[in-house]
mmCIF file of C-alpha atoms in Angstrom:
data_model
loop_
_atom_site.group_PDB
_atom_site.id
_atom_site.type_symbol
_atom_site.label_atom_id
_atom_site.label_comp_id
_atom_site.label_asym_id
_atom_site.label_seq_id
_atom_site.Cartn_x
_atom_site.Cartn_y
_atom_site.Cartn_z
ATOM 1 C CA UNK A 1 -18.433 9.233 8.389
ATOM 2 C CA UNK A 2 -15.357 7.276 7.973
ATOM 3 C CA UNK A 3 -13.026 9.781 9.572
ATOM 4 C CA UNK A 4 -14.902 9.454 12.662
ATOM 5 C CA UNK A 5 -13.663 5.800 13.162
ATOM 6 C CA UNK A 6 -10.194 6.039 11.835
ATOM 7 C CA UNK A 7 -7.465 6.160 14.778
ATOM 8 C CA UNK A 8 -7.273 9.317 16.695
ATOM 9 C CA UNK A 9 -3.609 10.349 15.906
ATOM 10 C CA UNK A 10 -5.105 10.547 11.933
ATOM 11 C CA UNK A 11 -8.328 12.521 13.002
ATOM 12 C CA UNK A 12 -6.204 14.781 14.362
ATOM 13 C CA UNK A 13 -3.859 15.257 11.252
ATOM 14 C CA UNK A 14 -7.195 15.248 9.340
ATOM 15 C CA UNK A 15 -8.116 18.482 11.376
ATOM 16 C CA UNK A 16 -4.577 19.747 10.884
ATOM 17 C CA UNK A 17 -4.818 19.498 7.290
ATOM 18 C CA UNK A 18 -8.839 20.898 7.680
ATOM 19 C CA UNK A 19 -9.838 17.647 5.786
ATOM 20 C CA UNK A 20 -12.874 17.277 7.470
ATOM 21 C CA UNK A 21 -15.077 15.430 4.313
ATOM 22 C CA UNK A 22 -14.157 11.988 3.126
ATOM 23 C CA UNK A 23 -14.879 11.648 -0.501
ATOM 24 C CA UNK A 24 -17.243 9.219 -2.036
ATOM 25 C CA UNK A 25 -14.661 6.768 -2.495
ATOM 26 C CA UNK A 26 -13.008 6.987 1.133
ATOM 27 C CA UNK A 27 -17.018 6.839 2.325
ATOM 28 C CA UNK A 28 -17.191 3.371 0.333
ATOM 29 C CA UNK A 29 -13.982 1.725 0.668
ATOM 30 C CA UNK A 30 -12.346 3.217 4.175
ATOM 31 C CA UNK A 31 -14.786 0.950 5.702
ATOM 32 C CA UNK A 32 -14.276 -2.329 4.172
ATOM 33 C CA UNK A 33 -10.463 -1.686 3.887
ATOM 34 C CA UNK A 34 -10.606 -1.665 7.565
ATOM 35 C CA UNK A 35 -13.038 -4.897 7.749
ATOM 36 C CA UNK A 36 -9.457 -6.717 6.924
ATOM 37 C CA UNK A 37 -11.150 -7.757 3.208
ATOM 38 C CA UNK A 38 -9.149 -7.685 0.123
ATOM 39 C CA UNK A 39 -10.414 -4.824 -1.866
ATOM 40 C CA UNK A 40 -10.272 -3.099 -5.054
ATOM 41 C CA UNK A 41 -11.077 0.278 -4.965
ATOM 42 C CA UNK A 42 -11.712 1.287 -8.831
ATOM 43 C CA UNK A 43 -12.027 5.104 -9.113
ATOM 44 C CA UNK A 44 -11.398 8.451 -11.437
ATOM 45 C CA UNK A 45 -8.511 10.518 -10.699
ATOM 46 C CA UNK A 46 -8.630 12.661 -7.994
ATOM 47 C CA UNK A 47 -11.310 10.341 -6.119
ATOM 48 C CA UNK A 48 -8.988 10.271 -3.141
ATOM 49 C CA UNK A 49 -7.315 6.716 -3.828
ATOM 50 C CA UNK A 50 -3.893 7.395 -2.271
ATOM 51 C CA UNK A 51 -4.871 9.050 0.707
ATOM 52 C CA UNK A 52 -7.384 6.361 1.455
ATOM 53 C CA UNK A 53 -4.481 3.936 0.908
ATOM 54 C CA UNK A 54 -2.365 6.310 3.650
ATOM 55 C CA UNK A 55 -5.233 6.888 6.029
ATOM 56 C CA UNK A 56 -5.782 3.088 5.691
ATOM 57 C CA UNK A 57 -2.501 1.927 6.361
ATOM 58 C CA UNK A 58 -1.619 3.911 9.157
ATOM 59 C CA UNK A 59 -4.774 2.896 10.886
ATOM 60 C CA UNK A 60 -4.581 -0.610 10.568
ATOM 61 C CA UNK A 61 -0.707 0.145 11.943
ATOM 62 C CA UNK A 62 -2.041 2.036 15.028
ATOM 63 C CA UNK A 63 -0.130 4.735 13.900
ATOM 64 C CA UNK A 64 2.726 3.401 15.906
ATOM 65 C CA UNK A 65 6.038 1.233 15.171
ATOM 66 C CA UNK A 66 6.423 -2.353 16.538
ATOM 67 C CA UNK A 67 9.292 -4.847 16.003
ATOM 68 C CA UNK A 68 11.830 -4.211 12.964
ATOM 69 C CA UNK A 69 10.068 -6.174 10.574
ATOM 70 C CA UNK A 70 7.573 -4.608 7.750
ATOM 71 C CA UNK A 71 3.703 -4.726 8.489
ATOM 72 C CA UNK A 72 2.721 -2.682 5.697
ATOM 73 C CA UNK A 73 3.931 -3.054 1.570
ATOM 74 C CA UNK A 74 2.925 0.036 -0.535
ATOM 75 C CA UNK A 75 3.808 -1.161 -3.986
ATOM 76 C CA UNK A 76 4.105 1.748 -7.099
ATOM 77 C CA UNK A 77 4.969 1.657 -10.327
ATOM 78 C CA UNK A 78 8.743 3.709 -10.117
ATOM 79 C CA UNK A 79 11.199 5.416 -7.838
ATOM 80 C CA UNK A 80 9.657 8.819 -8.418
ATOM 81 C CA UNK A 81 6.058 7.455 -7.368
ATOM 82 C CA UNK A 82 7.408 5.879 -4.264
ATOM 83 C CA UNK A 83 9.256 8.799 -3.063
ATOM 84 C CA UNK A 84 6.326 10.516 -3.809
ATOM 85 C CA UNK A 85 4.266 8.502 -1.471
ATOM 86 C CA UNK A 86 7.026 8.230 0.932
ATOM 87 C CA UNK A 87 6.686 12.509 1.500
ATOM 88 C CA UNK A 88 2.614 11.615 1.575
ATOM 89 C CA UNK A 89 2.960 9.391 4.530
ATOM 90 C CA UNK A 90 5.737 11.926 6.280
ATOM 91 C CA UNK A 91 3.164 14.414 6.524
ATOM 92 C CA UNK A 92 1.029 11.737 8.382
ATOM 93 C CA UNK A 93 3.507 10.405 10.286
ATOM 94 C CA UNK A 94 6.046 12.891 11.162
ATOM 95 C CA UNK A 95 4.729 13.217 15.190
ATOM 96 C CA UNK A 96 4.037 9.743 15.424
ATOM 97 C CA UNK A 97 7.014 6.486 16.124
ATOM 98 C CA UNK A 98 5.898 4.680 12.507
ATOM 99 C CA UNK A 99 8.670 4.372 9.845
ATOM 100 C CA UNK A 100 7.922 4.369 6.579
ATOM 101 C CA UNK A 101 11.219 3.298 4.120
ATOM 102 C CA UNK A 102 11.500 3.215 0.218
ATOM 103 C CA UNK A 103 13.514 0.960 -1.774
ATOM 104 C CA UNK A 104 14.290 1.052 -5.369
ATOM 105 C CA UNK A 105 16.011 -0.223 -8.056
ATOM 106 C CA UNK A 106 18.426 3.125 -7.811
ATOM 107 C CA UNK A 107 20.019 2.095 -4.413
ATOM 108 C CA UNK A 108 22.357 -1.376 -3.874
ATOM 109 C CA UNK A 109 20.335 -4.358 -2.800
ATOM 110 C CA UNK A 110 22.924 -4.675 0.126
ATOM 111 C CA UNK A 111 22.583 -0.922 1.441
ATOM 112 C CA UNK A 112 18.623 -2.047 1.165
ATOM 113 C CA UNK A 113 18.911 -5.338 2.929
ATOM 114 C CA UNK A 114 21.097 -3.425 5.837
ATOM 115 C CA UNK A 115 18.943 -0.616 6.375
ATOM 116 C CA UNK A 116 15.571 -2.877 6.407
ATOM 117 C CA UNK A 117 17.081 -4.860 9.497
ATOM 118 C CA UNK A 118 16.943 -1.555 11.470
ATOM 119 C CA UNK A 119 13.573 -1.622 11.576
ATOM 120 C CA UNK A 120 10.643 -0.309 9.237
ATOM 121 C CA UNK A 121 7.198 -0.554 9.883
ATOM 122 C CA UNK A 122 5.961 0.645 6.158
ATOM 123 C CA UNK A 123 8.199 -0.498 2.798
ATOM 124 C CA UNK A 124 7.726 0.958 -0.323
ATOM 125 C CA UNK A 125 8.751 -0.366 -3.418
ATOM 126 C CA UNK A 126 8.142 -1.769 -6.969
ATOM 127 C CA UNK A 127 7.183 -5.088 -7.213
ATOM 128 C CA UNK A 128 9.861 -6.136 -9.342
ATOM 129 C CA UNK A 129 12.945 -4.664 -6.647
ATOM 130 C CA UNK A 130 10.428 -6.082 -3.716
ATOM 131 C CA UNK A 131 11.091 -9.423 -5.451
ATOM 132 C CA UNK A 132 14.170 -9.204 -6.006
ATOM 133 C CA UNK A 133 14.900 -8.304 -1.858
ATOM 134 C CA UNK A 134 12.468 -11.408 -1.672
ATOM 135 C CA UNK A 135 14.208 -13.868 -3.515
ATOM 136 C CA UNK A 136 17.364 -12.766 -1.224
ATOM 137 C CA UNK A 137 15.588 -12.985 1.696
ATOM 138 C CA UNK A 138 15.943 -9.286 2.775
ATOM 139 C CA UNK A 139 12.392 -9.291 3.726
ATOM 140 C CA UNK A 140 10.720 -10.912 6.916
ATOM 141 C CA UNK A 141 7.680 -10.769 6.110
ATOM 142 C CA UNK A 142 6.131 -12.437 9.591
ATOM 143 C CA UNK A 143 4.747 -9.512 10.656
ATOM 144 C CA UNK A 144 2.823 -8.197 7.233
ATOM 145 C CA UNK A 145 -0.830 -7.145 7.398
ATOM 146 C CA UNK A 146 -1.655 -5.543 4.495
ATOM 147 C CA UNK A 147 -0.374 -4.875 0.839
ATOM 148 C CA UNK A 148 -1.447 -2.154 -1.118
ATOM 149 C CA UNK A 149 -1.045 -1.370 -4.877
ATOM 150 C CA UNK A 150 -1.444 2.250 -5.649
ATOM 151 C CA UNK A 151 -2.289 3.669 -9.476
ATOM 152 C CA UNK A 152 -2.124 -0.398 -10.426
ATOM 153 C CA UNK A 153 -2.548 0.431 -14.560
ATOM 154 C CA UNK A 154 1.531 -0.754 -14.332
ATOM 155 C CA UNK A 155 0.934 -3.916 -13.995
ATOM 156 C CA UNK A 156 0.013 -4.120 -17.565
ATOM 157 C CA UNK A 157 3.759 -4.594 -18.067
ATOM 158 C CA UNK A 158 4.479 -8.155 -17.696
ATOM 159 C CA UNK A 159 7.377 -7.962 -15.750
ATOM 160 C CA UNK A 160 5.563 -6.382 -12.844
ATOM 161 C CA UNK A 161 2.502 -8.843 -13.037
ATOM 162 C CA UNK A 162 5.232 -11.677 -13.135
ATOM 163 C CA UNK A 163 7.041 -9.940 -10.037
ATOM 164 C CA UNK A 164 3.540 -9.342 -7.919
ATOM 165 C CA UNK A 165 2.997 -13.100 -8.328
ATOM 166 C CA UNK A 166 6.587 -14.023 -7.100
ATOM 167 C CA UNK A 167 6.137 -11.655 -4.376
ATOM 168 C CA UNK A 168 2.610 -13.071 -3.058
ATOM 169 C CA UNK A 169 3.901 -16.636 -3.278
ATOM 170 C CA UNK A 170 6.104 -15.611 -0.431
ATOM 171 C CA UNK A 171 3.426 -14.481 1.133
ATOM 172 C CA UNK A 172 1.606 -16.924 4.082
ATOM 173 C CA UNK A 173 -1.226 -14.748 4.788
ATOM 174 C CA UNK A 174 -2.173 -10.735 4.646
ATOM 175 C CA UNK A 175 -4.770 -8.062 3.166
ATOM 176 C CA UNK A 176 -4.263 -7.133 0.107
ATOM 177 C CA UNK A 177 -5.484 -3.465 -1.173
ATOM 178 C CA UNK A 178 -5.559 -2.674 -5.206
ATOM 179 C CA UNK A 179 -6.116 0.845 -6.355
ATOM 180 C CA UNK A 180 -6.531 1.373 -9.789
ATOM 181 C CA UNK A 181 -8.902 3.750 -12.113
ATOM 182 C CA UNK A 182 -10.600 1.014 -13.966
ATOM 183 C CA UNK A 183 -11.132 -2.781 -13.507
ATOM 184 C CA UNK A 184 -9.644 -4.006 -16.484
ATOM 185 C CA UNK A 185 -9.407 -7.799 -17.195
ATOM 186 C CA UNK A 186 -5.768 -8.316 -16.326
ATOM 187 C CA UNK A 187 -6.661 -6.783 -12.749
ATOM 188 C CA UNK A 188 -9.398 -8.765 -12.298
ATOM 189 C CA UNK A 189 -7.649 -11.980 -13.042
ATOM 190 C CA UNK A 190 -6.359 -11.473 -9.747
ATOM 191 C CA UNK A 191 -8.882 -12.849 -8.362
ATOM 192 C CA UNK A 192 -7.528 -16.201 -9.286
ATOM 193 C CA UNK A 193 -3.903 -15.841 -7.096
ATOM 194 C CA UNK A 194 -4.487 -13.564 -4.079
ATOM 195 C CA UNK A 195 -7.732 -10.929 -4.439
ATOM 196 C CA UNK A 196 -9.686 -14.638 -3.870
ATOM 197 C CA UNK A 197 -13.294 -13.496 -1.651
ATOM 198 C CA UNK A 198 -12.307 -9.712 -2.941
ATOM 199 C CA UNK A 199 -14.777 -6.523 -2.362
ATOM 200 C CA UNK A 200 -15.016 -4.135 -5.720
ATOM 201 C CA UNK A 201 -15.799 -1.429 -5.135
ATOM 202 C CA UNK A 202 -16.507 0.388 -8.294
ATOM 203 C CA UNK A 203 -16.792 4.356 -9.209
ATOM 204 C CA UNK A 204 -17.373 5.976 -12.555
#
């Protein structure tokens, strides 16, 4: 089981919470997410995408904080879905040192910027106020191991495809994760800018 192999600070949230079955899609992808591949995990609603994209994270973060600069990018669609992830990971990580931060297009880019340099080890965001912080420089990103996109149907509007791209440009080297509930063709030309030697993995 996946759980079994996930850091022990999670197992023991997992117990917490009396989550003791992964679902078919954290069996499948928890795995190769943790491999270091880029992934797509394509799956229904309710298949347990988010929380594999939580579980994930903090895992590959060793549930603990290091440095001041971001290891971990959780890109969403809005400011309500990325304060609604933020409270997600807080009930992950409220005993442990990890920080997770949100940014969004509601708060000055300066109050952003200042806050960032006192140290976050999880950023959420949109991709098209992650570029923007980008293009100002307001994000080391030295330090990054892994981007995930949750519920990734958004990028269907072109201003957050053409913001993703900026973003991964800046990019030297990092995992990317995509969750989405179906591999549509604008997802899957990904494949040609950063989800290059991807795993799909693919539920109806």
């Amino acid at each position: 089981m996946p759980f079994k192999k996930l850091h022990p600070e999670i197992k023991a949230k997992l117990a917490e919470l009396e989550v003791d079955t992964p679902t078919k899609l954290q069996q499948k992808c928890i795995p190769v997410i943790k491999s270091g591949m880029n992934t797509y995990c394509i799956a229904p609603k309710n298949a347990g995408k988010t929380t594999s994209l939580i579980l994930t994270t903090l895992h590959q973060l060793k549930c603990e904080a290091v440095g001041d600069a971001p290891r971990a990018i959780v890109l969403v669609e809005n400011k309500e879905k990325a304060l609604a992830i933020y409270e997600e990971f807080l009930t992950y990580t409220r005993h442990t040192s990890v920080r997770p931060y949100v940014a969004h297009e509601k708060m000055h880019i300066d109050q952003q910027k200042s806050e960032l340099l006192e140290g976050v080890d999880i950023l959420i965001s949109t991709p098209k106020n992650l570029n923007k912080l980008f293009l100002l420089n307001g994000v080391p990103t030295s330090q990054l191991k892994l981007v995930s996109i949750d519920d990734a149907e958004f990028l269907f509007q072109q201003t957050d495809y053409a913001a993703l791209l900026s973003i991964t440009q800046s990019i030297i080297k990092c995992q990317y994760v995509l969750y989405a509930e179906k591999m549509h063709t604008k997802i899957e030309r990904l494949d040609n800018y950063f989800m290059e030697y991807s795993k799909k993995i693919i539920l109806s």
